[in-house]
CSV table of N, CA and C and ligand atoms in Angstrom, one decimal:
chain,number,residue,atom,x,y,z
A,1,UNK,N,334.8,116.7,105.9
A,1,UNK,CA,334.0,117.9,106.2
A,1,UNK,C,333.6,118.7,105.0
A,2,UNK,N,332.3,119.1,104.9
A,2,UNK,CA,331.9,120.0,103.8
A,2,UNK,C,332.7,121.4,104.0
A,3,UNK,N,332.8,122.1,102.8
A,3,UNK,CA,333.4,123.4,102.8
A,3,UNK,C,332.6,124.3,103.7
A,4,UNK,N,333.4,125.2,104.5
A,4,UNK,CA,332.8,126.2,105.4
A,4,UNK,C,331.7,127.1,104.6
A,5,UNK,N,332.1,127.5,103.4
A,5,UNK,CA,331.2,128.4,102.7
A,5,UNK,C,329.9,127.7,102.4
A,6,UNK,N,330.0,126.4,102.1
A,6,UNK,CA,328.8,125.6,101.8
A,6,UNK,C,328.0,125.4,103.1
A,7,UNK,N,328.6,125.1,104.2
A,7,UNK,CA,327.9,124.9,105.4
A,7,UNK,C,327.1,126.2,105.8
A,8,UNK,N,327.8,127.3,105.7
A,8,UNK,CA,327.1,128.6,106.0
A,8,UNK,C,325.9,128.8,105.1
A,9,UNK,N,326.0,128.5,103.8
A,9,UNK,CA,324.9,128.7,102.8
A,9,UNK,C,323.8,127.7,103.0
A,10,UNK,N,324.2,126.5,103.4
A,10,UNK,CA,323.2,125.5,103.6
A,10,UNK,C,322.4,125.8,104.8
A,11,UNK,N,323.0,126.3,105.9
A,11,UNK,CA,322.3,126.7,107.1
A,11,UNK,C,321.3,127.8,106.7
A,12,UNK,N,321.7,128.8,105.9
A,12,UNK,CA,320.8,129.8,105.5
A,12,UNK,C,319.6,129.2,104.7
A,13,UNK,N,319.9,128.2,103.9
A,13,UNK,CA,318.9,127.6,103.1
A,13,UNK,C,317.9,126.8,104.0
A,14,UNK,N,318.4,126.3,105.1
A,14,UNK,CA,317.5,125.6,106.0
A,14,UNK,C,316.4,126.6,106.5
A,15,UNK,N,316.8,127.8,106.8
A,15,UNK,CA,315.9,128.9,107.2
A,15,UNK,C,314.9,129.2,106.1
A,16,UNK,N,315.4,129.2,104.8
A,16,UNK,CA,314.5,129.5,103.7
A,16,UNK,C,313.4,128.4,103.5
A,17,UNK,N,313.9,127.2,103.7
A,17,UNK,CA,312.9,126.0,103.5
A,17,UNK,C,311.9,126.1,104.6
A,18,UNK,N,312.3,126.4,105.9
A,18,UNK,CA,311.3,126.5,107.0
A,18,UNK,C,310.4,127.7,106.7
A,19,UNK,N,310.9,128.8,106.1
A,19,UNK,CA,310.1,130.0,105.8
A,19,UNK,C,309.1,129.6,104.7
A,20,UNK,N,309.5,128.7,103.8
A,20,UNK,CA,308.6,128.2,102.7
A,20,UNK,C,307.5,127.4,103.4
A,21,UNK,N,307.9,126.6,104.3
A,21,UNK,CA,306.9,125.8,105.1
A,21,UNK,C,305.8,126.7,105.7
A,22,UNK,N,306.3,127.7,106.4
A,22,UNK,CA,305.3,128.6,107.1
A,22,UNK,C,304.4,129.3,106.1
A,23,UNK,N,305.0,129.7,104.9
A,23,UNK,CA,304.3,130.4,103.9
A,23,UNK,C,303.2,129.5,103.4
A,24,UNK,N,303.5,128.3,103.1
A,24,UNK,CA,302.5,127.3,102.6
A,24,UNK,C,301.4,127.0,103.6
A,25,UNK,N,301.8,126.9,104.9
A,25,UNK,CA,300.8,126.7,105.9
A,25,UNK,C,299.8,127.9,105.9
A,26,UNK,N,300.4,129.1,105.8
A,26,UNK,CA,299.5,130.3,105.8
A,26,UNK,C,298.6,130.3,104.6
A,27,UNK,N,299.1,129.9,103.4
A,27,UNK,CA,298.3,129.8,102.2
A,27,UNK,C,297.2,128.8,102.4
A,28,UNK,N,297.5,127.6,102.9
A,28,UNK,CA,296.5,126.6,103.2
A,28,UNK,C,295.4,127.1,104.1
A,29,UNK,N,295.8,127.8,105.2
A,29,UNK,CA,294.8,128.3,106.1
A,29,UNK,C,293.9,129.3,105.4
A,30,UNK,N,294.5,130.1,104.6
A,30,UNK,CA,293.7,131.1,103.8
A,30,UNK,C,292.6,130.4,103.0
A,31,UNK,N,293.1,129.3,102.2
A,31,UNK,CA,292.1,128.6,101.4
A,31,UNK,C,291.1,127.8,102.2
A,32,UNK,N,291.5,127.3,103.4
A,32,UNK,CA,290.6,126.6,104.3
A,32,UNK,C,289.5,127.6,104.7
A,33,UNK,N,289.9,128.8,105.1
A,33,UNK,CA,289.0,129.9,105.5
A,33,UNK,C,288.0,130.2,104.4
A,34,UNK,N,288.5,130.1,103.2
A,34,UNK,CA,287.6,130.4,102.0
A,34,UNK,C,286.8,129.2,101.6
A,35,UNK,N,286.8,128.1,102.4
A,35,UNK,CA,286.1,126.9,102.1
A,35,UNK,C,286.5,126.4,100.7
A,36,UNK,N,287.8,126.3,100.5
A,36,UNK,CA,288.4,125.7,99.3
A,36,UNK,C,289.3,124.5,99.7
A,37,UNK,N,288.7,123.4,100.2
A,37,UNK,CA,289.4,122.4,100.9
A,37,UNK,C,290.5,121.7,100.0
A,38,UNK,N,290.2,121.6,98.7
A,38,UNK,CA,291.2,120.9,97.9
A,38,UNK,C,292.5,121.7,97.8
A,39,UNK,N,292.3,123.0,97.5
A,39,UNK,CA,293.5,123.9,97.5
A,39,UNK,C,294.2,123.9,98.8
A,40,UNK,N,293.4,123.9,99.9
A,40,UNK,CA,294.0,123.9,101.3
A,40,UNK,C,294.9,122.7,101.5
A,41,UNK,N,294.3,121.5,101.1
A,41,UNK,CA,295.0,120.3,101.3
A,41,UNK,C,296.3,120.2,100.5
A,42,UNK,N,296.3,120.7,99.3
A,42,UNK,CA,297.4,120.8,98.4
A,42,UNK,C,298.6,121.6,99.1
A,43,UNK,N,298.2,122.7,99.7
A,43,UNK,CA,299.2,123.6,100.3
A,43,UNK,C,299.7,123.1,101.6
A,44,UNK,N,298.8,122.4,102.4
A,44,UNK,CA,299.3,121.7,103.6
A,44,UNK,C,300.3,120.7,103.3
A,45,UNK,N,300.1,120.0,102.2
A,45,UNK,CA,301.0,118.9,101.8
A,45,UNK,C,302.3,119.5,101.2
A,46,UNK,N,302.2,120.6,100.5
A,46,UNK,CA,303.4,121.3,100.0
A,46,UNK,C,304.3,121.8,101.2
A,47,UNK,N,303.5,122.3,102.2
A,47,UNK,CA,304.2,122.8,103.4
A,47,UNK,C,305.1,121.6,104.0
A,48,UNK,N,304.5,120.5,104.1
A,48,UNK,CA,305.2,119.3,104.7
A,48,UNK,C,306.4,119.0,103.9
A,49,UNK,N,306.3,119.1,102.5
A,49,UNK,CA,307.5,118.9,101.7
A,49,UNK,C,308.6,119.8,102.0
A,50,UNK,N,308.2,121.1,102.2
A,50,UNK,CA,309.3,122.1,102.5
A,50,UNK,C,310.0,121.8,103.8
A,51,UNK,N,309.2,121.4,104.8
A,51,UNK,CA,309.8,121.0,106.1
A,51,UNK,C,310.7,119.8,105.8
A,52,UNK,N,310.3,118.9,105.0
A,52,UNK,CA,311.1,117.7,104.6
A,52,UNK,C,312.4,118.2,104.0
A,53,UNK,N,312.4,119.2,103.2
A,53,UNK,CA,313.6,119.7,102.6
A,53,UNK,C,314.6,120.2,103.6
A,54,UNK,N,314.0,121.0,104.6
A,54,UNK,CA,314.9,121.5,105.7
A,54,UNK,C,315.5,120.4,106.5
A,55,UNK,N,314.7,119.3,106.7
A,55,UNK,CA,315.1,118.2,107.6
A,55,UNK,C,316.2,117.4,106.8
A,56,UNK,N,316.1,117.3,105.5
A,56,UNK,CA,317.1,116.6,104.7
A,56,UNK,C,318.4,117.4,104.8
A,57,UNK,N,318.4,118.7,104.8
A,57,UNK,CA,319.6,119.5,104.9
A,57,UNK,C,320.2,119.4,106.3
A,58,UNK,N,319.3,119.4,107.3
A,58,UNK,CA,319.8,119.2,108.6
A,58,UNK,C,320.5,117.8,108.8
A,59,UNK,N,319.9,116.8,108.2
A,59,UNK,CA,320.5,115.5,108.3
A,59,UNK,C,321.9,115.4,107.6
A,60,UNK,N,322.0,116.1,106.5
A,60,UNK,CA,323.3,116.2,105.8
A,60,UNK,C,324.4,116.8,106.7
A,61,UNK,N,324.0,117.9,107.3
A,61,UNK,CA,325.0,118.6,108.2
A,61,UNK,C,325.3,117.7,109.4
A,62,UNK,N,324.3,117.1,110.0
A,62,UNK,CA,324.6,116.2,111.1
A,62,UNK,C,325.5,115.1,110.7
A,63,UNK,N,325.2,114.4,109.6
A,63,UNK,CA,326.0,113.3,109.1
A,63,UNK,C,327.5,113.7,108.9
A,64,UNK,N,327.6,115.0,108.5
A,64,UNK,CA,329.0,115.5,108.1
A,64,UNK,C,329.7,116.1,109.3
A,65,UNK,N,329.1,116.0,110.5
A,65,UNK,CA,329.7,116.6,111.7
A,65,UNK,C,329.9,118.1,111.6
A,66,UNK,N,329.0,118.8,110.8
A,66,UNK,CA,329.1,120.2,110.6
A,66,UNK,C,328.1,120.9,111.5
A,67,UNK,N,328.3,122.2,111.8
A,67,UNK,CA,327.4,122.9,112.7
A,67,UNK,C,326.0,123.1,112.1
A,68,UNK,N,325.0,122.8,112.8
A,68,UNK,CA,323.6,123.1,112.4
A,68,UNK,C,323.1,124.3,113.1
A,69,UNK,N,322.6,125.3,112.4
A,69,UNK,CA,322.0,126.4,113.1
A,69,UNK,C,320.5,126.5,112.7
A,70,UNK,N,319.7,126.2,113.6
A,70,UNK,CA,318.2,126.2,113.3
A,70,UNK,C,317.7,127.6,113.4
A,71,UNK,N,317.4,128.3,112.3
A,71,UNK,CA,317.2,129.7,112.4
A,71,UNK,C,315.7,130.0,112.6
A,72,UNK,N,315.4,131.2,113.1
A,72,UNK,CA,314.1,131.8,113.1
A,72,UNK,C,313.7,132.2,111.7
A,73,UNK,N,312.4,132.3,111.5
A,73,UNK,CA,312.0,132.8,110.1
A,73,UNK,C,311.1,134.0,110.2
A,74,UNK,N,311.1,134.8,109.2
A,74,UNK,CA,310.2,136.0,109.1
A,74,UNK,C,308.8,135.5,108.9
A,75,UNK,N,307.8,136.3,109.4
A,75,UNK,CA,306.4,136.0,109.3
A,75,UNK,C,306.0,135.9,107.8
A,76,UNK,N,305.2,134.9,107.5
A,76,UNK,CA,304.7,134.7,106.1
A,76,UNK,C,303.6,135.8,105.8
A,77,UNK,N,303.3,135.9,104.5
A,77,UNK,CA,302.2,136.7,104.1
A,77,UNK,C,300.9,135.9,104.4
A,78,UNK,N,299.9,136.6,105.0
A,78,UNK,CA,298.7,135.9,105.4
A,78,UNK,C,297.4,136.5,104.8
A,79,UNK,N,297.5,137.7,104.2
A,79,UNK,CA,296.4,138.3,103.5
A,79,UNK,C,296.6,138.3,102.0
A,80,UNK,N,295.5,137.9,101.3
A,80,UNK,CA,295.6,137.8,99.8
A,80,UNK,C,294.4,138.4,99.2
A,81,UNK,N,294.7,139.1,98.0
A,81,UNK,CA,293.7,139.8,97.3
A,81,UNK,C,292.6,138.9,96.8
A,82,UNK,N,293.0,137.8,96.2
A,82,UNK,CA,292.0,136.9,95.6
A,82,UNK,C,292.5,135.5,95.5
A,83,UNK,N,291.9,134.6,94.8
A,83,UNK,CA,292.2,133.2,94.8
A,83,UNK,C,293.5,133.0,94.1
A,84,UNK,N,293.9,133.9,93.2
A,84,UNK,CA,295.1,133.7,92.4
A,84,UNK,C,296.4,134.1,93.1
A,85,UNK,N,296.3,135.1,94.0
A,85,UNK,CA,297.5,135.7,94.6
A,85,UNK,C,298.3,134.7,95.4
A,86,UNK,N,297.8,133.8,96.1
A,86,UNK,CA,298.6,132.8,96.8
A,86,UNK,C,299.5,131.9,95.9
A,87,UNK,N,298.9,131.6,94.8
A,87,UNK,CA,299.6,130.7,93.9
A,87,UNK,C,300.7,131.5,93.1
A,88,UNK,N,300.4,132.7,92.8
A,88,UNK,CA,301.4,133.6,92.2
A,88,UNK,C,302.6,133.7,93.2
A,89,UNK,N,302.3,133.9,94.5
A,89,UNK,CA,303.3,134.1,95.5
A,89,UNK,C,304.1,132.8,95.6
A,90,UNK,N,303.4,131.6,95.5
A,90,UNK,CA,304.1,130.3,95.6
A,90,UNK,C,305.0,130.1,94.4
A,91,UNK,N,304.6,130.5,93.2
A,91,UNK,CA,305.4,130.3,92.1
A,91,UNK,C,306.7,131.2,92.2
A,92,UNK,N,306.5,132.4,92.6
A,92,UNK,CA,307.6,133.3,92.8
A,92,UNK,C,308.6,132.7,93.8
A,93,UNK,N,308.0,132.1,94.9
A,93,UNK,CA,308.9,131.5,95.9
A,93,UNK,C,309.7,130.4,95.3
A,94,UNK,N,309.0,129.5,94.6
A,94,UNK,CA,309.7,128.4,94.0
A,94,UNK,C,310.8,128.8,93.0
A,95,UNK,N,310.6,129.8,92.3
A,95,UNK,CA,311.6,130.3,91.3
A,95,UNK,C,312.8,130.9,92.1
A,96,UNK,N,312.5,131.6,93.2
A,96,UNK,CA,313.6,132.1,94.0
A,96,UNK,C,314.4,130.9,94.6
A,97,UNK,N,313.7,129.9,95.1
A,97,UNK,CA,314.4,128.8,95.7
A,97,UNK,C,315.3,128.1,94.7
A,98,UNK,N,314.8,128.0,93.5
A,98,UNK,CA,315.6,127.4,92.4
A,98,UNK,C,316.9,128.1,92.3
A,99,UNK,N,316.9,129.5,92.3
A,99,UNK,CA,318.1,130.3,92.2
A,99,UNK,C,319.0,130.0,93.4
A,100,UNK,N,318.4,129.9,94.6
A,100,UNK,CA,319.2,129.6,95.8
A,100,UNK,C,319.9,128.3,95.8
A,101,UNK,N,319.1,127.3,95.3
A,101,UNK,CA,319.7,125.9,95.2
A,101,UNK,C,320.8,125.9,94.2
A,102,UNK,N,320.6,126.6,93.1
A,102,UNK,CA,321.7,126.6,92.1
A,102,UNK,C,322.9,127.3,92.7
A,103,UNK,N,322.7,128.3,93.5
A,103,UNK,CA,323.8,129.0,94.2
A,103,UNK,C,324.5,128.1,95.1
A,104,UNK,N,323.8,127.2,95.8
A,104,UNK,CA,324.4,126.3,96.7
A,104,UNK,C,325.3,125.3,95.9
A,105,UNK,N,324.8,124.8,94.8
A,105,UNK,CA,325.6,123.9,94.0
A,105,UNK,C,326.8,124.6,93.5
A,106,UNK,N,326.7,125.9,93.1
A,106,UNK,CA,327.9,126.6,92.6
A,106,UNK,C,328.9,126.8,93.7
A,107,UNK,N,328.4,127.1,94.9
A,107,UNK,CA,329.3,127.3,96.1
A,107,UNK,C,330.1,126.1,96.4
A,108,UNK,N,329.4,124.9,96.3
A,108,UNK,CA,330.1,123.6,96.6
A,108,UNK,C,331.1,123.4,95.5
A,109,UNK,N,330.8,123.6,94.3
A,109,UNK,CA,331.7,123.4,93.2
A,109,UNK,C,332.9,124.3,93.3
A,110,UNK,N,332.7,125.5,93.6
A,110,UNK,CA,333.8,126.5,93.7
A,110,UNK,C,334.8,126.1,94.8
A,111,UNK,N,334.2,125.5,95.8
A,111,UNK,CA,335.1,125.1,97.0
A,111,UNK,C,335.7,123.7,96.7
A,112,UNK,N,335.4,123.1,95.6
A,112,UNK,CA,335.9,121.8,95.3
A,112,UNK,C,335.3,120.7,96.2
A,113,UNK,N,334.1,121.0,96.7
A,113,UNK,CA,333.4,120.1,97.7
A,113,UNK,C,332.4,119.3,96.8
A,114,UNK,N,332.9,118.2,96.2
A,114,UNK,CA,332.0,117.5,95.3
A,114,UNK,C,331.0,116.7,96.0
A,115,UNK,N,331.2,116.3,97.2
A,115,UNK,CA,330.2,115.6,98.0
A,115,UNK,C,329.0,116.5,98.2
A,116,UNK,N,329.2,117.7,98.6
A,116,UNK,CA,328.1,118.6,98.8
A,116,UNK,C,327.4,119.0,97.5
A,117,UNK,N,328.3,119.1,96.4
A,117,UNK,CA,327.7,119.4,95.1
A,117,UNK,C,326.7,118.3,94.7
A,118,UNK,N,327.1,117.1,95.0
A,118,UNK,CA,326.2,115.9,94.6
A,118,UNK,C,325.0,116.0,95.5
A,119,UNK,N,325.1,116.4,96.8
A,119,UNK,CA,323.9,116.5,97.6
A,119,UNK,C,322.9,117.4,97.1
A,120,UNK,N,323.4,118.5,96.4
A,120,UNK,CA,322.4,119.5,95.9
A,120,UNK,C,321.7,119.0,94.6
A,121,UNK,N,322.2,117.9,94.0
A,121,UNK,CA,321.6,117.5,92.7
A,121,UNK,C,320.1,117.1,92.9
A,122,UNK,N,319.7,116.4,93.9
A,122,UNK,CA,318.3,116.0,94.1
A,122,UNK,C,317.4,117.2,94.2
A,123,UNK,N,317.9,118.3,94.9
A,123,UNK,CA,317.1,119.5,95.1
A,123,UNK,C,317.0,120.3,93.8
A,124,UNK,N,318.0,120.2,92.9
A,124,UNK,CA,317.9,120.9,91.6
A,124,UNK,C,316.7,120.2,90.8
A,125,UNK,N,316.7,118.9,90.8
A,125,UNK,CA,315.6,118.1,90.1
A,125,UNK,C,314.3,118.4,90.7
A,126,UNK,N,314.2,118.5,92.1
A,126,UNK,CA,313.0,118.7,92.8
A,126,UNK,C,312.4,120.1,92.4
A,127,UNK,N,313.3,121.1,92.3
A,127,UNK,CA,312.9,122.5,92.0
A,127,UNK,C,312.3,122.5,90.6
A,128,UNK,N,312.8,121.8,89.6
A,128,UNK,CA,312.2,121.7,88.3
A,128,UNK,C,310.8,121.3,88.4
A,129,UNK,N,310.5,120.3,89.2
A,129,UNK,CA,309.1,119.8,89.4
A,129,UNK,C,308.3,120.8,90.1
A,130,UNK,N,308.8,121.4,91.1
A,130,UNK,CA,307.9,122.3,91.9
A,130,UNK,C,307.6,123.6,91.1
A,131,UNK,N,308.5,124.1,90.3
A,131,UNK,CA,308.2,125.3,89.5
A,131,UNK,C,307.2,124.9,88.4
A,132,UNK,N,307.3,123.7,87.8
A,132,UNK,CA,306.4,123.2,86.8
A,132,UNK,C,305.0,123.1,87.4
A,133,UNK,N,304.9,122.5,88.6
A,133,UNK,CA,303.6,122.3,89.3
A,133,UNK,C,302.9,123.6,89.6
A,134,UNK,N,303.7,124.6,90.1
A,134,UNK,CA,303.1,125.8,90.5
A,134,UNK,C,302.7,126.7,89.2
A,135,UNK,N,303.5,126.5,88.1
A,135,UNK,CA,303.2,127.2,86.9
A,135,UNK,C,301.9,126.7,86.3
A,136,UNK,N,301.7,125.4,86.3
A,136,UNK,CA,300.5,124.8,85.9
A,136,UNK,C,299.3,125.3,86.7
A,137,UNK,N,299.5,125.2,88.0
A,137,UNK,CA,298.4,125.6,88.9
A,137,UNK,C,298.0,127.1,88.7
A,138,UNK,N,299.0,127.9,88.5
A,138,UNK,CA,298.7,129.3,88.3
A,138,UNK,C,297.9,129.5,87.0
A,139,UNK,N,298.2,128.8,86.0
A,139,UNK,CA,297.4,128.9,84.8
A,139,UNK,C,296.0,128.5,85.0
A,140,UNK,N,295.8,127.4,85.8
A,140,UNK,CA,294.4,126.9,86.1
A,140,UNK,C,293.7,127.9,86.9
A,141,UNK,N,294.3,128.5,88.0
A,141,UNK,CA,293.5,129.4,88.8
A,141,UNK,C,293.2,130.7,88.1
A,142,UNK,N,294.1,131.1,87.2
A,142,UNK,CA,293.9,132.3,86.5
A,142,UNK,C,292.7,132.1,85.5
A,143,UNK,N,292.7,131.0,84.9
A,143,UNK,CA,291.6,130.7,83.9
A,143,UNK,C,290.3,130.5,84.6
A,144,UNK,N,290.3,130.0,85.8
A,144,UNK,CA,289.0,129.7,86.5
A,144,UNK,C,288.7,130.5,87.7
A,145,UNK,N,289.3,131.7,87.8
A,145,UNK,CA,289.2,132.4,89.0
A,145,UNK,C,287.8,132.8,89.4
A,146,UNK,N,286.9,132.9,88.4
A,146,UNK,CA,285.5,133.2,88.7
A,146,UNK,C,284.7,132.0,89.0
A,147,UNK,N,285.3,130.8,88.9
A,147,UNK,CA,284.6,129.6,89.2
A,147,UNK,C,285.5,128.7,90.1
A,148,UNK,N,285.6,129.0,91.4
A,148,UNK,CA,286.5,128.3,92.3
A,148,UNK,C,286.2,126.8,92.3
A,149,UNK,N,284.9,126.4,92.1
A,149,UNK,CA,284.6,124.9,92.1
A,149,UNK,C,285.3,124.2,91.0
A,150,UNK,N,285.5,124.9,89.9
A,150,UNK,CA,286.3,124.3,88.8
A,150,UNK,C,287.7,124.0,89.2
A,151,UNK,N,288.3,124.9,90.0
A,151,UNK,CA,289.7,124.7,90.5
A,151,UNK,C,289.7,123.6,91.5
A,152,UNK,N,288.7,123.5,92.4
A,152,UNK,CA,288.6,122.5,93.3
A,152,UNK,C,288.5,121.1,92.6
A,153,UNK,N,287.7,121.0,91.6
A,153,UNK,CA,287.6,119.8,90.8
A,153,UNK,C,288.9,119.4,90.2
A,154,UNK,N,289.6,120.4,89.7
A,154,UNK,CA,290.9,120.2,89.1
A,154,UNK,C,291.9,119.6,90.1
A,155,UNK,N,291.9,120.2,91.3
A,155,UNK,CA,292.8,119.8,92.4
A,155,UNK,C,292.5,118.3,92.8
A,156,UNK,N,291.2,118.0,92.9
A,156,UNK,CA,290.8,116.7,93.3
A,156,UNK,C,291.2,115.6,92.3
A,157,UNK,N,291.2,116.1,91.0
A,157,UNK,CA,291.5,115.1,89.9
A,157,UNK,C,293.0,115.0,89.7
A,158,UNK,N,293.7,116.1,89.7
A,158,UNK,CA,295.1,116.1,89.3
A,158,UNK,C,296.1,116.0,90.5
A,159,UNK,N,295.6,116.4,91.7
A,159,UNK,CA,296.5,116.3,92.9
A,159,UNK,C,295.7,115.6,94.0
A,160,UNK,N,295.4,114.3,93.8
A,160,UNK,CA,294.5,113.6,94.7
A,160,UNK,C,295.1,113.3,96.1
A,161,UNK,N,296.4,113.1,96.2
A,161,UNK,CA,296.9,112.6,97.5
A,161,UNK,C,298.4,112.6,97.5
A,162,UNK,N,298.9,111.9,98.5
A,162,UNK,CA,300.3,111.8,98.6
A,162,UNK,C,301.0,111.3,97.4
A,163,UNK,N,302.2,111.9,97.1
A,163,UNK,CA,303.0,111.3,96.0
A,163,UNK,C,303.7,110.0,96.6
A,164,UNK,N,304.1,109.1,95.7
A,164,UNK,CA,304.8,108.0,96.2
A,164,UNK,C,306.2,108.4,96.8
A,165,UNK,N,306.7,107.5,97.6
A,165,UNK,CA,308.1,107.8,98.1
A,165,UNK,C,309.1,107.9,97.0
A,166,UNK,N,310.0,108.8,97.1
A,166,UNK,CA,311.1,108.9,96.1
A,166,UNK,C,312.3,108.3,96.7
A,167,UNK,N,312.7,107.1,96.2
A,167,UNK,CA,313.8,106.4,96.8
A,167,UNK,C,315.1,107.1,96.7
A,168,UNK,N,315.2,108.1,95.8
A,168,UNK,CA,316.5,108.8,95.6
A,168,UNK,C,316.6,110.1,96.5
A,169,UNK,N,315.5,110.3,97.2
A,169,UNK,CA,315.5,111.5,98.1
A,169,UNK,C,316.5,111.4,99.3
A,170,UNK,N,317.2,112.4,99.6
A,170,UNK,CA,318.0,112.4,100.8
A,170,UNK,C,317.1,112.1,102.1
A,171,UNK,N,317.8,111.5,103.1
A,171,UNK,CA,317.0,111.1,104.3
A,171,UNK,C,316.8,112.4,105.2
A,172,UNK,N,315.5,112.6,105.6
A,172,UNK,CA,315.2,113.7,106.5
A,172,UNK,C,315.6,113.4,107.9
A,173,UNK,N,316.1,114.3,108.6
A,173,UNK,CA,316.4,114.1,110.1
A,173,UNK,C,315.2,113.7,110.8
A,174,UNK,N,315.3,112.7,111.7
A,174,UNK,CA,314.2,112.3,112.5
A,174,UNK,C,313.1,111.5,111.9
A,175,UNK,N,313.4,111.1,110.6
A,175,UNK,CA,312.3,110.3,109.9
A,175,UNK,C,312.5,108.8,110.1
A,176,UNK,N,313.2,108.4,111.0
A,176,UNK,CA,313.3,106.9,111.3
A,176,UNK,C,314.4,106.2,110.6
B,1,FE2,FE1,311.9,123.3,99.2
B,2,FE2,FE1,309.3,124.0,97.2
């Protein structure tokens, strides 16, 4: 069994990953409404990744016979001042999640729960990538905020579609 302190914190994190999913859907809808389909597509895809993270955490708890609490989430921000604001919010969110995941790893280690600590390792690596991706994107939208088509071209070129499957990723619940 995973340590109780870890189970409690992982259940909280499941809520935060679902909240991240909702926030990214809201951002995607915002860009869709602004007729920025490439930015919209990127955030719809990011949203799915966040849902995937939540489902991986659920699968871990199910496999460990630990209690899973599927939480409600707070409403996401849906109004944005300009084209830059959603990306700034996303970067802030990813930095916050990085702290949360590090906290999870620390809680597992403190409890001597090395299996759970190992489970957190993939997420630590994932956060490095997500913070880097959002930092790059923020620089691009800040530089080109007066020329949205420039940003759309960048998205089409640099983020054209699905990433390949990561064979080291934990299994998401319900994914077959
Ligand atoms: Fe996530
Ligand atoms: Fe993320």
